[in-house]
PDB file of C-alpha atoms and ligand atoms in Angstrom:
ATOM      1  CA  UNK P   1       0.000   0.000   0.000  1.00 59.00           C
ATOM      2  CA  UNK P   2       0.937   3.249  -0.823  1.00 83.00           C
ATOM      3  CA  UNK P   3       2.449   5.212   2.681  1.00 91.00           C
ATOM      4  CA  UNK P   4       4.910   8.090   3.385  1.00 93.00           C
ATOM      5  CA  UNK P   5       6.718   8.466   7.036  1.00 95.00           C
ATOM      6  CA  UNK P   6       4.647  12.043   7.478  1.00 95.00           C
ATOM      7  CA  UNK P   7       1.068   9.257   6.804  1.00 96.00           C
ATOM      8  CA  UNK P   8       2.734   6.710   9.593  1.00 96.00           C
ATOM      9  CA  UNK P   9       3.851   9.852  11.748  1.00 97.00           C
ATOM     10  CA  UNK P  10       0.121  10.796  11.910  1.00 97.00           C
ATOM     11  CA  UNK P  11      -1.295   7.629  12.086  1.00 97.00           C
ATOM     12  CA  UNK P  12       0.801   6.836  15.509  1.00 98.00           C
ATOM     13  CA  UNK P  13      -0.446  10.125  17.224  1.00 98.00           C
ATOM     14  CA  UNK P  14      -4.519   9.343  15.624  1.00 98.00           C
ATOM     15  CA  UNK P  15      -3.719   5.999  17.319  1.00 98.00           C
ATOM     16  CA  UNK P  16      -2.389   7.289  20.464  1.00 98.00           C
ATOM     17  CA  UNK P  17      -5.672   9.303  20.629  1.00 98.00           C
ATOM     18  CA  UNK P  18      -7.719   6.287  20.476  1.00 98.00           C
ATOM     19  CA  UNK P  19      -5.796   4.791  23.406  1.00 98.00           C
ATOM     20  CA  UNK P  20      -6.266   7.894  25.474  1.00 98.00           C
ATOM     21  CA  UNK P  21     -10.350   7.876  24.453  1.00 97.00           C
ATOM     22  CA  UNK P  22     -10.151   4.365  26.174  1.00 97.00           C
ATOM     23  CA  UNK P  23      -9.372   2.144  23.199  1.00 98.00           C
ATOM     24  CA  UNK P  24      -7.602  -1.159  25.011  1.00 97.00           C
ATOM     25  CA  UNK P  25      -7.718  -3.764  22.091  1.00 97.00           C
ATOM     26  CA  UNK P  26      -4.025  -4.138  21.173  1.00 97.00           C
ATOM     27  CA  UNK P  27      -5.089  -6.050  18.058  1.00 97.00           C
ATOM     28  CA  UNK P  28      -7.212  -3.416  16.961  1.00 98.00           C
ATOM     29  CA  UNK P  29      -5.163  -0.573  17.895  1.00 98.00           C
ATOM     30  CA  UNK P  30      -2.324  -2.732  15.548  1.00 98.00           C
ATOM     31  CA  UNK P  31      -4.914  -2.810  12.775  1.00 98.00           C
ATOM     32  CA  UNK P  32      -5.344   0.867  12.380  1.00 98.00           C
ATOM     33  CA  UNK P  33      -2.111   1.352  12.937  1.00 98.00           C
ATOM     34  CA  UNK P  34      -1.188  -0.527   9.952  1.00 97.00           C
ATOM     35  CA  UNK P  35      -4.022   0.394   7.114  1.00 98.00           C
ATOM     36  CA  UNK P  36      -3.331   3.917   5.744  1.00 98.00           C
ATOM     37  CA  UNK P  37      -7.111   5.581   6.031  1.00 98.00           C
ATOM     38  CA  UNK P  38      -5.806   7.877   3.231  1.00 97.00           C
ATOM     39  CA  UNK P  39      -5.968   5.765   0.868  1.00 97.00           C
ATOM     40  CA  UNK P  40      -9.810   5.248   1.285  1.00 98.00           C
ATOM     41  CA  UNK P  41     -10.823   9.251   1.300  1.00 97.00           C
ATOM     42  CA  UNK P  42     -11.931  11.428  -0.927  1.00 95.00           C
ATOM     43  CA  UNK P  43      -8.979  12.787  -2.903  1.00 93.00           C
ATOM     44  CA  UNK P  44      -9.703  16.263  -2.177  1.00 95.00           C
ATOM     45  CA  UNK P  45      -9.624  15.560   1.871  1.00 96.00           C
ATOM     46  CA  UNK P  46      -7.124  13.214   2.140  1.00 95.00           C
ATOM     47  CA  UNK P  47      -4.982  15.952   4.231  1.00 95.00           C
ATOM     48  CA  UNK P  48      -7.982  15.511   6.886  1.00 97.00           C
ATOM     49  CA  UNK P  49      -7.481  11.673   6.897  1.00 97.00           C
ATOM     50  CA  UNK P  50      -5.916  11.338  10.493  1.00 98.00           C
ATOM     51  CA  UNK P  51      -8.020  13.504  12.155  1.00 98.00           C
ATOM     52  CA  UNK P  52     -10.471  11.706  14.637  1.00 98.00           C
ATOM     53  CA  UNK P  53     -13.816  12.469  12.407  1.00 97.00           C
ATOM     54  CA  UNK P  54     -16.095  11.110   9.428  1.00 97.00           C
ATOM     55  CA  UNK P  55     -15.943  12.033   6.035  1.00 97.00           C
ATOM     56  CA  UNK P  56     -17.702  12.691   3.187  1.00 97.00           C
ATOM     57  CA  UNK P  57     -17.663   9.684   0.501  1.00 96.00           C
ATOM     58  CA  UNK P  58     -19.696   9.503  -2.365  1.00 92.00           C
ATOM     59  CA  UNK P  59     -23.024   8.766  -2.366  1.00 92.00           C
ATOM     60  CA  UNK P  60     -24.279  11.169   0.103  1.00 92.00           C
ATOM     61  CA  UNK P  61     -22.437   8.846   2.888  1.00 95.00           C
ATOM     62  CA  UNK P  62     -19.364   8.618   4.862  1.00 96.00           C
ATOM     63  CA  UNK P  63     -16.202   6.662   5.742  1.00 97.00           C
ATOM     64  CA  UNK P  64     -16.861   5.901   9.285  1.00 97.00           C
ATOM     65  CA  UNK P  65     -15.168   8.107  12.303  1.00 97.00           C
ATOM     66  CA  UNK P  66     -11.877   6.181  13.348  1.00 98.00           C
ATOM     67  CA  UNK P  67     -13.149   6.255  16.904  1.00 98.00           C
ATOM     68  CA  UNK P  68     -16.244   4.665  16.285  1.00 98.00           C
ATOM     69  CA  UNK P  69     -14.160   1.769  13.697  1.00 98.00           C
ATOM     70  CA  UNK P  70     -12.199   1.383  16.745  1.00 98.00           C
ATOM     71  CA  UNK P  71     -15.110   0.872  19.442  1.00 98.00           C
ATOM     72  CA  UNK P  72     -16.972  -1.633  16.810  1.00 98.00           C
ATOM     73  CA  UNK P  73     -14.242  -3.738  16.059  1.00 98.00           C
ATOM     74  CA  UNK P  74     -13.282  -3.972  19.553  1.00 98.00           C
ATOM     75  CA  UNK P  75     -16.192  -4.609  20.905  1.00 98.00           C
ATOM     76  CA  UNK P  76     -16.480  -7.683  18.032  1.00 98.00           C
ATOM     77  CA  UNK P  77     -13.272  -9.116  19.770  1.00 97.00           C
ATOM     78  CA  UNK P  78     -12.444 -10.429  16.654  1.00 97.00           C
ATOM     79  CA  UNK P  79      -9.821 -13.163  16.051  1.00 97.00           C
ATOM     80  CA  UNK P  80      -7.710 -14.733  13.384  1.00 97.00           C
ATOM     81  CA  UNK P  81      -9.867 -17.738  13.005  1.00 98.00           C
ATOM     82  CA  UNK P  82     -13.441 -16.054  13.347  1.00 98.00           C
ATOM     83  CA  UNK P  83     -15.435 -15.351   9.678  1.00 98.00           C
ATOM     84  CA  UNK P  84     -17.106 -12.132  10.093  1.00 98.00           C
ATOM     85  CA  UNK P  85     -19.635 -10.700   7.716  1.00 98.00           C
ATOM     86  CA  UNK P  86     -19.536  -6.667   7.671  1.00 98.00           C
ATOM     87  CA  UNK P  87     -23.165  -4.225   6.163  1.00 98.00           C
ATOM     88  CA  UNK P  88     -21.979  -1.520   4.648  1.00 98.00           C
ATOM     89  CA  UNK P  89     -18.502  -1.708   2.637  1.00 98.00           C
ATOM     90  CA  UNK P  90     -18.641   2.180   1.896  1.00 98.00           C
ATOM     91  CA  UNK P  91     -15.130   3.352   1.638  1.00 98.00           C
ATOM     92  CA  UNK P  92     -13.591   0.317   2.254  1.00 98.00           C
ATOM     93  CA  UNK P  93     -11.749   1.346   5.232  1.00 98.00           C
ATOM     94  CA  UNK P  94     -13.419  -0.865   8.120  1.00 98.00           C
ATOM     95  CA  UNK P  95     -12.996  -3.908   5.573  1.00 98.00           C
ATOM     96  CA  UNK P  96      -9.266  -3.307   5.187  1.00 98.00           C
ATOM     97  CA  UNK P  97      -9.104  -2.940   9.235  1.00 98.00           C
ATOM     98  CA  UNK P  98     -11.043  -6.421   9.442  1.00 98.00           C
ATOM     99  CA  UNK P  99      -8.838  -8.261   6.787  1.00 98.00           C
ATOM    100  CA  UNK P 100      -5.732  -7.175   9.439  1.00 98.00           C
ATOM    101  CA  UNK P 101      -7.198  -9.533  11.822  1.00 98.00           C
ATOM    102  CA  UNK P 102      -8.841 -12.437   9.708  1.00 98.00           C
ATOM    103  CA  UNK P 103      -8.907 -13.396   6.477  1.00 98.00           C
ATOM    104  CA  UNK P 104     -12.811 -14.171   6.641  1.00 98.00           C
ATOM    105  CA  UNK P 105     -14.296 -11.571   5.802  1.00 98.00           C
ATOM    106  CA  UNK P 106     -17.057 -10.722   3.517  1.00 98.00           C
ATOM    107  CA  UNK P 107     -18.475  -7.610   3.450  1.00 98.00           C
ATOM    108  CA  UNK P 108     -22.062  -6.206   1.712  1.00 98.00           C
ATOM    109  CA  UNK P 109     -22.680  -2.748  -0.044  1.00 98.00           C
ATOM    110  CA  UNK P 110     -25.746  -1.126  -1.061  1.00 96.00           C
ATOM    111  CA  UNK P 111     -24.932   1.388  -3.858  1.00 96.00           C
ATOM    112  CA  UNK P 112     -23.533   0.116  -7.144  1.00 96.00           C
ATOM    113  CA  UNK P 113     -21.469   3.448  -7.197  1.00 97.00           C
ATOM    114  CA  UNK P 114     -19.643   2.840  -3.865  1.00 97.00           C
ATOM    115  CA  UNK P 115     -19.717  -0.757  -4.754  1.00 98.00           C
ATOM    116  CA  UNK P 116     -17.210  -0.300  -7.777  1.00 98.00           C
ATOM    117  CA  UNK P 117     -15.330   2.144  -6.503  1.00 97.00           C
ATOM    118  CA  UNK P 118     -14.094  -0.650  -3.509  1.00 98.00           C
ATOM    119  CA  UNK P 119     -14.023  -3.207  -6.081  1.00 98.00           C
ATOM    120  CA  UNK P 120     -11.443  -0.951  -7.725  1.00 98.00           C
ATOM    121  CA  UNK P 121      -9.691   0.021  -4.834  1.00 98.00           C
ATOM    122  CA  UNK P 122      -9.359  -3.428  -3.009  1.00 98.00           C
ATOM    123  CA  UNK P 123      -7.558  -4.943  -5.984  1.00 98.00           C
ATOM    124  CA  UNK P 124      -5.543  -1.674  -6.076  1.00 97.00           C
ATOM    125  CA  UNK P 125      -3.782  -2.210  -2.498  1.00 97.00           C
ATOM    126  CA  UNK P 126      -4.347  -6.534  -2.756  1.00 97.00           C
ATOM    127  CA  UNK P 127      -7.089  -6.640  -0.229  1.00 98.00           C
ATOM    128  CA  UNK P 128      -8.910  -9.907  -0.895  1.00 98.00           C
ATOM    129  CA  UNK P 129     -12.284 -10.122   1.457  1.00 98.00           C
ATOM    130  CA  UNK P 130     -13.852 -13.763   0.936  1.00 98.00           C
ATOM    131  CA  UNK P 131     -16.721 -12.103  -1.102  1.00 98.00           C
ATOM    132  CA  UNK P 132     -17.001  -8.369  -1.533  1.00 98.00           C
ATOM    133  CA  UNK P 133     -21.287  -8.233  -2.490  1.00 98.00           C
ATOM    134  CA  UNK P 134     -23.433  -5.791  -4.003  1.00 97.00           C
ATOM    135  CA  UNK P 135     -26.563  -6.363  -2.101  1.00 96.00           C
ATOM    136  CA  UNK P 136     -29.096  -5.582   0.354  1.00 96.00           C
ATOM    137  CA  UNK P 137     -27.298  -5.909   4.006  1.00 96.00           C
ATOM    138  CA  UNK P 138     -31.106  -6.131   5.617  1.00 95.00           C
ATOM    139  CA  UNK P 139     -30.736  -9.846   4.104  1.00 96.00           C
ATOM    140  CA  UNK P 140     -27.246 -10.723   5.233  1.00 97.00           C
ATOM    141  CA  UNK P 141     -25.136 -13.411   2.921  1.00 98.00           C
ATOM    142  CA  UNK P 142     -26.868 -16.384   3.792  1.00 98.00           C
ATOM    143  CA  UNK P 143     -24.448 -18.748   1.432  1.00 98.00           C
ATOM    144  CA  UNK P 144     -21.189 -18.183   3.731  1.00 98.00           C
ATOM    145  CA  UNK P 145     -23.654 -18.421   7.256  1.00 98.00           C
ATOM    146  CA  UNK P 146     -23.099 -19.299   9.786  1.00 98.00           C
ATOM    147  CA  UNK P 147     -20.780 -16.181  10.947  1.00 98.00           C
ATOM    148  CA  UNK P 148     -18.824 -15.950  14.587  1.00 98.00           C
ATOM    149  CA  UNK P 149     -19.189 -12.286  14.460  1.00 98.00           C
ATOM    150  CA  UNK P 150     -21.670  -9.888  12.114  1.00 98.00           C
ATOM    151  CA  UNK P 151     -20.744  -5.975  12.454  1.00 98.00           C
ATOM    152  CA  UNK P 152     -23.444  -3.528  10.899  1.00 98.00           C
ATOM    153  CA  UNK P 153     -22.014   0.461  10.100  1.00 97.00           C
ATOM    154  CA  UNK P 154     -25.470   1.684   9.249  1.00 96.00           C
ATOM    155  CA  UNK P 155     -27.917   2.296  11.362  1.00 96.00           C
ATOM    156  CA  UNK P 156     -30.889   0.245  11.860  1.00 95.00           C
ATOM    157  CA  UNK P 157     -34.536   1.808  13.231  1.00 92.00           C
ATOM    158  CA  UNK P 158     -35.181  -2.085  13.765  1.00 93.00           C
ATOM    159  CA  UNK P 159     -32.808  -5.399  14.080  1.00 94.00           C
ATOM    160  CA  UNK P 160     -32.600  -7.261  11.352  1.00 95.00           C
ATOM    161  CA  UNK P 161     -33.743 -10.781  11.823  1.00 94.00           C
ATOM    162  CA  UNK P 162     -31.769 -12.044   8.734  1.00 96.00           C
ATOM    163  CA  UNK P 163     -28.824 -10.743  10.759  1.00 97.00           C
ATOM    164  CA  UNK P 164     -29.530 -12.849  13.774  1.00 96.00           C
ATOM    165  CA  UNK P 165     -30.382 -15.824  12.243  1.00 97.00           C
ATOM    166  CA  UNK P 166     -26.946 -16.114  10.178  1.00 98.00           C
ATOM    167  CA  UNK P 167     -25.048 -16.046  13.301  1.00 98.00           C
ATOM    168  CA  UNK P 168     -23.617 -19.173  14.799  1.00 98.00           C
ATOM    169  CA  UNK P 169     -24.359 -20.327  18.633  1.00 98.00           C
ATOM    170  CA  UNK P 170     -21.847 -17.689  20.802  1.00 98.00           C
ATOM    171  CA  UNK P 171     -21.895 -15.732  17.597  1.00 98.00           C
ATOM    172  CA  UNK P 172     -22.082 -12.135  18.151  1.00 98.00           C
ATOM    173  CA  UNK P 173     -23.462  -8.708  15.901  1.00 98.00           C
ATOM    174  CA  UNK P 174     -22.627  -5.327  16.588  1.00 98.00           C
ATOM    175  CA  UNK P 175     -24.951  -2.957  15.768  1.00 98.00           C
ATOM    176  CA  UNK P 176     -26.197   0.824  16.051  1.00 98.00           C
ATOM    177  CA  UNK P 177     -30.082   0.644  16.661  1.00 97.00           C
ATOM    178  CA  UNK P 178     -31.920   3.735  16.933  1.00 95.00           C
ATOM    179  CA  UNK P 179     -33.407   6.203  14.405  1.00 89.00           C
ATOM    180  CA  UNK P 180     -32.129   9.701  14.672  1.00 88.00           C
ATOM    181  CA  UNK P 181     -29.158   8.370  16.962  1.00 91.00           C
ATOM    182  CA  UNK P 182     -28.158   5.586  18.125  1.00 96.00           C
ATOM    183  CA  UNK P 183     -26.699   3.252  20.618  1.00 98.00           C
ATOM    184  CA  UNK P 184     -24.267   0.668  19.924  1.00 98.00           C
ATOM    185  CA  UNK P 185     -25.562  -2.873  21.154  1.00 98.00           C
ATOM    186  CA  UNK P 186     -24.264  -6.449  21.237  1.00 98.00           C
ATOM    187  CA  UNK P 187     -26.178  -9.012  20.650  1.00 98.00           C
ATOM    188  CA  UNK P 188     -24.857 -12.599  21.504  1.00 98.00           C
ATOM    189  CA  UNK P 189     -26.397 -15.812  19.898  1.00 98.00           C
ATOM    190  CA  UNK P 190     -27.331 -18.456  23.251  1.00 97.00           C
ATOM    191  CA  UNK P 191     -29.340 -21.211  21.078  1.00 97.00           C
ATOM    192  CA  UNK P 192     -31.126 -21.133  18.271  1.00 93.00           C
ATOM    193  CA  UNK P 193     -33.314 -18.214  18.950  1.00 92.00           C
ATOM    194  CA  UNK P 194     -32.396 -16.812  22.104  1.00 96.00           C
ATOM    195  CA  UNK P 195     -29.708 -13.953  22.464  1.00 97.00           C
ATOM    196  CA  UNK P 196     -28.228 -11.818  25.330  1.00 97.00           C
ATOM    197  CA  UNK P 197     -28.252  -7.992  24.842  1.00 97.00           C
ATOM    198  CA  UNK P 198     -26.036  -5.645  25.818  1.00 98.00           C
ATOM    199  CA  UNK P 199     -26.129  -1.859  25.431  1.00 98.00           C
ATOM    200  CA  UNK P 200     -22.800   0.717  24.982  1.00 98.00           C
ATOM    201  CA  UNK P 201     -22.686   4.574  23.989  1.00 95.00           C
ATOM    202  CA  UNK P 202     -24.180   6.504  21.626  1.00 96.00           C
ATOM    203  CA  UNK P 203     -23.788   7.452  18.006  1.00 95.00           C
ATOM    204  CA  UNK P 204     -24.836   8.947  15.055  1.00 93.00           C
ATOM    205  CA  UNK P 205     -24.826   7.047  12.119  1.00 94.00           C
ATOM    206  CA  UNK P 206     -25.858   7.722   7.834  1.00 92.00           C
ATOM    207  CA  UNK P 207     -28.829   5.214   7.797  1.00 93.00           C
ATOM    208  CA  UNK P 208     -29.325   1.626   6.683  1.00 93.00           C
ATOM    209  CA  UNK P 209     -31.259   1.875   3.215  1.00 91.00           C
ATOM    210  CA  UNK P 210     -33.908  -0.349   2.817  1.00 82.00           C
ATOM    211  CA  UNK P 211     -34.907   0.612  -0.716  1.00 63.00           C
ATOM    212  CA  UNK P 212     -32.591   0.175  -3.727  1.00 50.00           C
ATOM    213  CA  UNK P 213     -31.428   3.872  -4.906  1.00 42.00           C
TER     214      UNK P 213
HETATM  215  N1  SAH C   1     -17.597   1.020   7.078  1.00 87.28           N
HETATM  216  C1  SAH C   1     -17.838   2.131   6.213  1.00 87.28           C
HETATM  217  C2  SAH C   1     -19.069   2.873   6.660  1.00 87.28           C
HETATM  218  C3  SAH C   1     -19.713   3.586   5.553  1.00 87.28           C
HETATM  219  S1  SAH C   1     -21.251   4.348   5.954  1.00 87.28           S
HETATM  220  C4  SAH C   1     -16.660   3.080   6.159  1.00 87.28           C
HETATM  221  O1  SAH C   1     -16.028   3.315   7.191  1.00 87.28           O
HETATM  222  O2  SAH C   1     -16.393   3.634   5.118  1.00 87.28           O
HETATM  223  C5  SAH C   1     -22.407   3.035   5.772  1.00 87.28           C
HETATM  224  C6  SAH C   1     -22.438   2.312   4.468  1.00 87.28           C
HETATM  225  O3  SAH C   1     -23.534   1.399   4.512  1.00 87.28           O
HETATM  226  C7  SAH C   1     -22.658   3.179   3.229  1.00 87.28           C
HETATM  227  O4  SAH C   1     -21.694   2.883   2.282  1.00 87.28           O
HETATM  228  C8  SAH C   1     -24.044   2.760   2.742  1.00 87.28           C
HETATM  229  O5  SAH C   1     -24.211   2.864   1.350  1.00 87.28           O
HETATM  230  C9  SAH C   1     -24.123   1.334   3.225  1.00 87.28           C
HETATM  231  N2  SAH C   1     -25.476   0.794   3.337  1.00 87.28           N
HETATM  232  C10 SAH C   1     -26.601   1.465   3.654  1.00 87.28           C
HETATM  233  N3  SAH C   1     -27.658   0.636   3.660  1.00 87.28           N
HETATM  234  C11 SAH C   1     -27.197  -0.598   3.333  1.00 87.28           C
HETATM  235  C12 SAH C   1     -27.811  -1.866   3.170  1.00 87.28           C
HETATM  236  N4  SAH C   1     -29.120  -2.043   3.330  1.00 87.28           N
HETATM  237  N5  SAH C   1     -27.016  -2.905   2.843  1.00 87.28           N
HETATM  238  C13 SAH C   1     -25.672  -2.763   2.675  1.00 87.28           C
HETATM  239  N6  SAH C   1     -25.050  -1.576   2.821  1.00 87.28           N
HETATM  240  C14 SAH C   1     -25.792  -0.500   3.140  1.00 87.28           C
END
């Protein structure tokens, strides 16, 4: 991937920032500290691209807020051997973080213009998610099911049931639920249909599209 020592000087302080916002995951700290978020910007704000905020992408949406990449993905606990299925590809950047940690990892998009543009860009840097989709994230993958962990970046009035019902037994989805904002919740997969729920901070989040645009 395409760095500079002035992209890796930034990165360490963004990442040092995390740590002090209470960020303890050394795996995920590791991740970010090795993907260059610069790469997945907007050209004309890639200057802004260690700074602790969300972006602009196309589509009328956003690449996610490094903070909040680094409270989802450590509250997933993610490891090496778990196949995780992520809603909402948009810039790329949480995928790239993911594929640090596992190789299992196949990620959904909603808009065909943000869907190309990561198809492009993933072969660009050599990232290889399992399956990169074009699809409707409401409805999961159901071919690759039975996920250990599911992590949704949109935000969802209502749970999706698909969601749920892809995970395996001590499976677990992260997901903003709310409408105008949101809190971050876990749910973890006891038996077939039973879960355990647990609620974290708040967040604002673009929404989860239900219709095709
Ligand atoms: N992880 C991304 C977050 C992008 S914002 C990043 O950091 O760049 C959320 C993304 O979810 C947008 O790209 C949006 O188009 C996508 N999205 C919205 N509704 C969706 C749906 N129903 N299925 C799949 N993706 C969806």
């Amino acid at each position: 991937m395409q760095d500079t020592t002035k992209h890796q000087g930034l990165r360490r302080q963004l990442i040092a920032s995390l740590r002090d916002k209470g960020i303890r995951n050394d795996a995920v700290l590791r991740a970010m500290e090795a993907i260059p978020r610069h790469l997945f910007m907007d050209p004309g704000l890639v200057n802004f691209a260690y700074e602790d905020n969300a972006y602009p992408i196309a589509a009328d949406q956003t690449i996610s807020q490094p903070y909040t990449v680094a409270y989802q993905t450590e509250l997933l606990q993610l490891k090496a051997s778990d196949k995780v299925l992520e809603i909402g590809t948009g810039s790329g950047y949480q995928t790239a973080v993911l594929l640090q940690i596992t190789s299992q990892v196949y990620t959904v998009e909603r808009q065909q213009v943000l869907f190309k543009k990561t198809q492009h860009l993933f072969k660009k840097l050599g990232l290889r998610p399992k399956k990169h989709l074009f699809g409707d994230g409401y409805l999961g993958y159901e071919n690759a099911a039975p996920y250990h962990k599911i992590i949704v970046t949109a935000a969802a009035p209502t749970l999706p049931k698909a969601l749920l019902n892809q995970l395996e037994i001590g499976g677990q989805l992260i997901i903003p639920l709310g409408a105008k904002e949101q809190f971050m919740m876990r749910f973890t997969k006891t038996g077939k249909s039973t879960f355990d729920k647990e609620k974290f901070g708040r967040f604002r989040f673009v929404p989860l599209l239900q219709n095709k645009n």
